[in-house]
mmCIF file of C-alpha atoms in Angstrom:
data_model
loop_
_atom_site.group_PDB
_atom_site.id
_atom_site.type_symbol
_atom_site.label_atom_id
_atom_site.label_comp_id
_atom_site.label_asym_id
_atom_site.label_seq_id
_atom_site.Cartn_x
_atom_site.Cartn_y
_atom_site.Cartn_z
ATOM 1 C CA UNK A 1 124.103 119.436 98.997
ATOM 2 C CA UNK A 2 121.079 121.057 98.431
ATOM 3 C CA UNK A 3 117.657 118.892 98.792
ATOM 4 C CA UNK A 4 114.034 119.787 98.050
ATOM 5 C CA UNK A 5 110.942 119.152 100.091
ATOM 6 C CA UNK A 6 108.570 117.569 97.527
ATOM 7 C CA UNK A 7 105.804 120.303 97.553
ATOM 8 C CA UNK A 8 109.259 121.958 95.975
ATOM 9 C CA UNK A 9 109.090 124.488 99.158
ATOM 10 C CA UNK A 10 111.717 124.531 100.770
ATOM 11 C CA UNK A 11 115.379 123.615 100.409
ATOM 12 C CA UNK A 12 117.804 122.162 102.656
ATOM 13 C CA UNK A 13 121.691 122.686 101.476
ATOM 14 C CA UNK A 14 124.815 122.533 103.851
ATOM 15 C CA UNK A 15 127.303 125.813 103.961
ATOM 16 C CA UNK A 16 130.563 127.350 105.374
ATOM 17 C CA UNK A 17 128.625 131.298 105.330
ATOM 18 C CA UNK A 18 129.054 133.036 107.737
ATOM 19 C CA UNK A 19 125.873 133.298 111.158
ATOM 20 C CA UNK A 20 126.378 130.196 111.338
ATOM 21 C CA UNK A 21 127.038 127.181 114.392
ATOM 22 C CA UNK A 22 131.139 126.425 113.056
ATOM 23 C CA UNK A 23 132.595 124.426 110.738
ATOM 24 C CA UNK A 24 129.098 123.811 107.703
ATOM 25 C CA UNK A 25 126.215 123.401 108.876
ATOM 26 C CA UNK A 26 122.707 123.340 107.160
ATOM 27 C CA UNK A 27 120.663 125.684 105.788
ATOM 28 C CA UNK A 28 117.001 126.212 103.947
ATOM 29 C CA UNK A 29 115.578 129.218 102.411
ATOM 30 C CA UNK A 30 111.424 129.237 101.290
ATOM 31 C CA UNK A 31 110.139 129.930 97.765
ATOM 32 C CA UNK A 32 108.285 132.874 98.136
ATOM 33 C CA UNK A 33 104.657 134.204 96.149
ATOM 34 C CA UNK A 34 107.178 135.037 93.366
ATOM 35 C CA UNK A 35 109.220 132.103 92.561
ATOM 36 C CA UNK A 36 112.724 133.486 93.820
ATOM 37 C CA UNK A 37 113.753 131.897 97.155
ATOM 38 C CA UNK A 38 114.209 133.999 100.481
ATOM 39 C CA UNK A 39 117.329 134.861 102.163
ATOM 40 C CA UNK A 40 119.212 131.422 103.661
ATOM 41 C CA UNK A 41 118.475 130.381 107.702
ATOM 42 C CA UNK A 42 119.909 128.842 110.156
ATOM 43 C CA UNK A 43 118.517 125.745 110.897
ATOM 44 C CA UNK A 44 119.593 125.539 114.875
ATOM 45 C CA UNK A 45 121.983 124.313 117.921
ATOM 46 C CA UNK A 46 119.287 121.321 117.921
ATOM 47 C CA UNK A 47 121.066 120.029 114.861
ATOM 48 C CA UNK A 48 123.676 121.700 113.676
ATOM 49 C CA UNK A 49 127.596 122.077 116.064
ATOM 50 C CA UNK A 50 130.620 123.592 115.622
ATOM 51 C CA UNK A 51 131.779 120.546 113.876
ATOM 52 C CA UNK A 52 130.392 120.494 110.333
ATOM 53 C CA UNK A 53 126.640 119.113 109.682
ATOM 54 C CA UNK A 54 126.086 118.340 105.962
ATOM 55 C CA UNK A 55 125.380 116.538 102.637
ATOM 56 C CA UNK A 56 120.984 116.908 103.941
ATOM 57 C CA UNK A 57 118.347 115.373 102.311
ATOM 58 C CA UNK A 58 115.019 115.656 103.875
ATOM 59 C CA UNK A 59 112.212 113.064 103.297
ATOM 60 C CA UNK A 60 109.005 112.875 100.859
ATOM 61 C CA UNK A 61 107.066 113.623 104.526
ATOM 62 C CA UNK A 62 109.003 116.810 104.459
ATOM 63 C CA UNK A 63 109.712 116.176 109.033
ATOM 64 C CA UNK A 64 112.292 113.961 108.865
ATOM 65 C CA UNK A 65 115.856 114.909 107.695
ATOM 66 C CA UNK A 66 119.577 113.006 106.947
ATOM 67 C CA UNK A 67 122.761 114.235 107.980
ATOM 68 C CA UNK A 68 126.224 113.767 108.389
ATOM 69 C CA UNK A 69 128.210 114.772 111.235
ATOM 70 C CA UNK A 70 131.056 115.442 113.183
ATOM 71 C CA UNK A 71 130.273 117.389 115.290
ATOM 72 C CA UNK A 72 127.509 115.532 117.261
ATOM 73 C CA UNK A 73 128.743 111.596 119.047
ATOM 74 C CA UNK A 74 129.690 108.784 116.489
ATOM 75 C CA UNK A 75 131.547 106.438 115.540
ATOM 76 C CA UNK A 76 134.148 107.224 113.074
ATOM 77 C CA UNK A 77 134.875 110.453 110.975
ATOM 78 C CA UNK A 78 131.385 111.322 110.404
ATOM 79 C CA UNK A 79 128.416 109.822 110.319
ATOM 80 C CA UNK A 80 124.884 109.731 109.284
ATOM 81 C CA UNK A 81 121.804 111.317 111.102
ATOM 82 C CA UNK A 82 118.705 111.077 111.769
ATOM 83 C CA UNK A 83 116.271 113.722 112.576
ATOM 84 C CA UNK A 84 112.307 114.281 113.068
ATOM 85 C CA UNK A 85 110.625 117.564 113.500
ATOM 86 C CA UNK A 86 108.195 116.679 116.436
ATOM 87 C CA UNK A 87 105.150 119.106 118.097
ATOM 88 C CA UNK A 88 105.161 122.777 117.042
ATOM 89 C CA UNK A 89 107.244 121.701 113.844
ATOM 90 C CA UNK A 90 110.619 122.070 116.264
ATOM 91 C CA UNK A 91 113.704 119.525 114.631
ATOM 92 C CA UNK A 92 113.889 116.574 117.856
ATOM 93 C CA UNK A 93 117.394 116.115 118.828
ATOM 94 C CA UNK A 94 119.288 113.976 116.404
ATOM 95 C CA UNK A 95 120.428 110.225 116.717
ATOM 96 C CA UNK A 96 123.128 108.465 115.079
ATOM 97 C CA UNK A 97 121.883 105.583 112.839
ATOM 98 C CA UNK A 98 124.386 103.110 114.873
ATOM 99 C CA UNK A 99 126.690 100.205 113.110
ATOM 100 C CA UNK A 100 126.172 98.646 110.040
ATOM 101 C CA UNK A 101 124.537 102.047 108.479
ATOM 102 C CA UNK A 102 128.159 104.070 110.521
ATOM 103 C CA UNK A 103 131.484 102.543 109.909
ATOM 104 C CA UNK A 104 134.588 103.932 112.254
ATOM 105 C CA UNK A 105 135.427 105.427 108.107
ATOM 106 C CA UNK A 106 134.089 108.094 107.028
ATOM 107 C CA UNK A 107 130.063 108.626 105.770
ATOM 108 C CA UNK A 108 128.464 111.044 103.541
ATOM 109 C CA UNK A 109 124.786 111.722 102.993
ATOM 110 C CA UNK A 110 121.835 109.181 101.775
ATOM 111 C CA UNK A 111 119.195 109.272 100.525
ATOM 112 C CA UNK A 112 115.535 107.715 100.259
ATOM 113 C CA UNK A 113 113.488 106.724 98.071
ATOM 114 C CA UNK A 114 109.936 107.748 97.556
ATOM 115 C CA UNK A 115 109.470 103.940 98.754
ATOM 116 C CA UNK A 116 110.506 105.065 102.870
ATOM 117 C CA UNK A 117 112.739 101.726 102.823
ATOM 118 C CA UNK A 118 115.578 101.597 99.842
ATOM 119 C CA UNK A 119 118.168 104.101 100.250
ATOM 120 C CA UNK A 120 122.225 104.865 99.437
ATOM 121 C CA UNK A 121 124.598 106.205 100.644
ATOM 122 C CA UNK A 122 128.132 106.663 100.264
ATOM 123 C CA UNK A 123 130.944 105.586 103.095
ATOM 124 C CA UNK A 124 134.577 105.007 103.069
ATOM 125 C CA UNK A 125 134.638 101.843 105.431
ATOM 126 C CA UNK A 126 136.785 98.660 103.780
ATOM 127 C CA UNK A 127 136.082 96.314 101.943
ATOM 128 C CA UNK A 128 134.725 99.361 99.229
ATOM 129 C CA UNK A 129 136.791 99.498 95.428
ATOM 130 C CA UNK A 130 138.786 102.539 97.595
ATOM 131 C CA UNK A 131 137.828 105.581 98.755
ATOM 132 C CA UNK A 132 134.086 106.204 99.255
ATOM 133 C CA UNK A 133 132.000 103.970 97.261
ATOM 134 C CA UNK A 134 128.364 103.540 97.044
ATOM 135 C CA UNK A 135 125.787 101.576 99.915
ATOM 136 C CA UNK A 136 122.679 100.311 99.154
ATOM 137 C CA UNK A 137 120.458 99.232 102.592
ATOM 138 C CA UNK A 138 117.655 98.505 103.777
ATOM 139 C CA UNK A 139 116.389 101.389 106.336
ATOM 140 C CA UNK A 140 115.556 99.470 109.710
ATOM 141 C CA UNK A 141 111.886 100.862 109.787
ATOM 142 C CA UNK A 142 112.764 102.854 113.056
ATOM 143 C CA UNK A 143 114.865 105.202 110.683
ATOM 144 C CA UNK A 144 111.890 105.149 107.905
ATOM 145 C CA UNK A 145 109.826 108.342 107.495
ATOM 146 C CA UNK A 146 105.777 108.457 107.962
ATOM 147 C CA UNK A 147 104.637 106.611 104.101
ATOM 148 C CA UNK A 148 103.925 109.352 101.849
ATOM 149 C CA UNK A 149 101.847 109.464 98.507
ATOM 150 C CA UNK A 150 102.758 110.215 95.315
ATOM 151 C CA UNK A 151 100.750 112.192 93.799
ATOM 152 C CA UNK A 152 99.915 113.848 90.435
ATOM 153 C CA UNK A 153 96.561 114.658 88.306
ATOM 154 C CA UNK A 154 95.954 117.104 85.625
ATOM 155 C CA UNK A 155 92.072 119.455 85.524
ATOM 156 C CA UNK A 156 90.227 119.750 82.558
ATOM 157 C CA UNK A 157 87.879 120.610 80.571
ATOM 158 C CA UNK A 158 84.679 117.558 80.471
ATOM 159 C CA UNK A 159 83.601 118.459 76.511
ATOM 160 C CA UNK A 160 87.011 120.321 74.722
ATOM 161 C CA UNK A 161 89.789 118.758 76.302
ATOM 162 C CA UNK A 162 91.698 121.457 77.570
ATOM 163 C CA UNK A 163 93.268 122.565 80.764
ATOM 164 C CA UNK A 164 92.951 123.908 83.415
ATOM 165 C CA UNK A 165 94.645 126.304 86.177
ATOM 166 C CA UNK A 166 92.720 126.316 88.955
ATOM 167 C CA UNK A 167 93.125 126.109 92.463
ATOM 168 C CA UNK A 168 92.067 122.068 93.889
ATOM 169 C CA UNK A 169 91.064 121.572 97.362
ATOM 170 C CA UNK A 170 91.614 118.154 99.456
ATOM 171 C CA UNK A 171 90.261 117.474 102.843
ATOM 172 C CA UNK A 172 91.252 114.712 105.762
ATOM 173 C CA UNK A 173 89.076 114.866 108.999
ATOM 174 C CA UNK A 174 91.241 118.140 109.899
ATOM 175 C CA UNK A 175 93.913 118.608 107.436
ATOM 176 C CA UNK A 176 93.769 120.778 104.172
ATOM 177 C CA UNK A 177 95.296 120.397 101.618
ATOM 178 C CA UNK A 178 95.979 122.745 98.431
ATOM 179 C CA UNK A 179 97.816 122.732 95.110
ATOM 180 C CA UNK A 180 97.531 124.680 91.893
ATOM 181 C CA UNK A 181 96.908 123.153 88.981
ATOM 182 C CA UNK A 182 99.770 125.306 86.570
ATOM 183 C CA UNK A 183 98.608 126.583 82.387
ATOM 184 C CA UNK A 184 99.158 122.540 81.171
ATOM 185 C CA UNK A 185 96.304 121.390 83.892
ATOM 186 C CA UNK A 186 98.797 119.323 85.679
ATOM 187 C CA UNK A 187 99.472 119.179 89.420
ATOM 188 C CA UNK A 188 101.834 117.070 91.633
ATOM 189 C CA UNK A 189 101.954 116.634 95.576
ATOM 190 C CA UNK A 190 103.175 114.333 97.956
ATOM 191 C CA UNK A 191 100.387 113.076 100.299
ATOM 192 C CA UNK A 192 100.419 110.939 103.849
ATOM 193 C CA UNK A 193 99.247 107.389 102.541
ATOM 194 C CA UNK A 194 96.291 104.869 103.728
ATOM 195 C CA UNK A 195 94.276 107.357 104.740
ATOM 196 C CA UNK A 196 90.636 108.458 102.340
ATOM 197 C CA UNK A 197 90.550 111.902 100.725
ATOM 198 C CA UNK A 198 87.891 113.957 98.890
ATOM 199 C CA UNK A 199 88.953 116.512 96.145
ATOM 200 C CA UNK A 200 87.178 119.481 95.365
ATOM 201 C CA UNK A 201 87.263 122.292 93.163
ATOM 202 C CA UNK A 202 85.065 125.289 92.208
ATOM 203 C CA UNK A 203 86.429 127.296 89.563
ATOM 204 C CA UNK A 204 83.920 130.169 87.682
ATOM 205 C CA UNK A 205 82.209 128.633 84.111
ATOM 206 C CA UNK A 206 81.987 125.286 86.081
ATOM 207 C CA UNK A 207 79.689 122.948 87.886
ATOM 208 C CA UNK A 208 81.472 122.687 90.850
ATOM 209 C CA UNK A 209 83.434 119.237 91.445
ATOM 210 C CA UNK A 210 84.202 116.716 94.082
ATOM 211 C CA UNK A 211 84.904 113.264 94.640
ATOM 212 C CA UNK A 212 86.485 111.144 97.087
ATOM 213 C CA UNK A 213 89.595 108.328 97.410
ATOM 214 C CA UNK A 214 91.367 106.029 98.916
ATOM 215 C CA UNK A 215 95.231 106.308 98.467
ATOM 216 C CA UNK A 216 97.829 102.961 99.865
ATOM 217 C CA UNK A 217 100.886 103.070 100.689
ATOM 218 C CA UNK A 218 102.956 102.932 97.032
ATOM 219 C CA UNK A 219 106.097 102.566 96.596
ATOM 220 C CA UNK A 220 106.080 105.161 94.254
ATOM 221 C CA UNK A 221 108.266 104.298 91.133
ATOM 222 C CA UNK A 222 105.066 106.106 89.743
ATOM 223 C CA UNK A 223 102.949 108.427 91.820
ATOM 224 C CA UNK A 224 99.317 107.897 91.558
ATOM 225 C CA UNK A 225 97.315 109.883 88.697
ATOM 226 C CA UNK A 226 93.385 111.770 89.778
ATOM 227 C CA UNK A 227 92.008 113.092 87.266
ATOM 228 C CA UNK A 228 89.293 115.885 87.005
ATOM 229 C CA UNK A 229 87.058 116.599 84.760
ATOM 230 C CA UNK A 230 84.722 119.759 84.559
ATOM 231 C CA UNK A 231 81.671 120.539 83.507
ATOM 232 C CA UNK A 232 81.014 123.575 82.289
ATOM 233 C CA UNK A 233 78.496 125.708 83.878
ATOM 234 C CA UNK A 234 74.754 125.672 81.369
ATOM 235 C CA UNK A 235 72.943 128.695 81.790
ATOM 236 C CA UNK A 236 68.932 127.770 82.361
ATOM 237 C CA UNK A 237 66.176 126.926 80.308
ATOM 238 C CA UNK A 238 63.418 128.540 80.598
ATOM 239 C CA UNK A 239 60.494 126.621 82.237
ATOM 240 C CA UNK A 240 56.849 126.991 81.087
ATOM 241 C CA UNK A 241 54.445 127.067 83.634
ATOM 242 C CA UNK A 242 51.809 128.206 81.566
ATOM 243 C CA UNK A 243 50.324 127.780 77.777
ATOM 244 C CA UNK A 244 48.613 130.702 76.417
ATOM 245 C CA UNK A 245 45.626 130.640 74.539
ATOM 246 C CA UNK A 246 46.468 128.690 70.725
ATOM 247 C CA UNK A 247 46.998 131.605 67.884
ATOM 248 C CA UNK A 248 45.283 130.973 64.340
#
């Protein structure tokens, strides 16, 4: 049951492996610089219990975690919970998502769309077709993640149209982000919405690039596109300082 952060760097999953709190726990693994995943690390006792914590889902903001638990206080065979990162990137106490999202039956697994509002979850509640059914809902505002914009773009040579693999630096107030475009010039990341950002590229052989973009909150059905074109540097032409006598 893996769920990966929007930047592709951290994976949340459930496991009954040794070293946990008991039952099924939520673990994380981070992507290393060589592309391999690190050894699994238990997310800790704030989230995990001696019961079962399963089906984690990390939202696009990277700070809102949804999961199913039989160990935290609930109202059924397994309830859906929400947990947010607070100060110091520490997980806060999980909150039961309550009725009518949870029922006396088992709820297992939730997926929140990129708009942060529409969610899908499975439940064995009465009134379904039998067994675990899939339901759709509009998340109450208290359970929504922070608004995020899914952003993608291309970095290309302005004259040739060739893609450029380079670092794109993105700034906002006191925050700075950095993303690497791939060999096809493509980059993708998630940024907090309703904010203005600067985009900067310093690539050898090209003029310094800087621009500013305001990113409004989106439903993220389609990523916002920000393409960057780099102008090749030109060798400076010699400047005529004085003209000598004409030779005939």
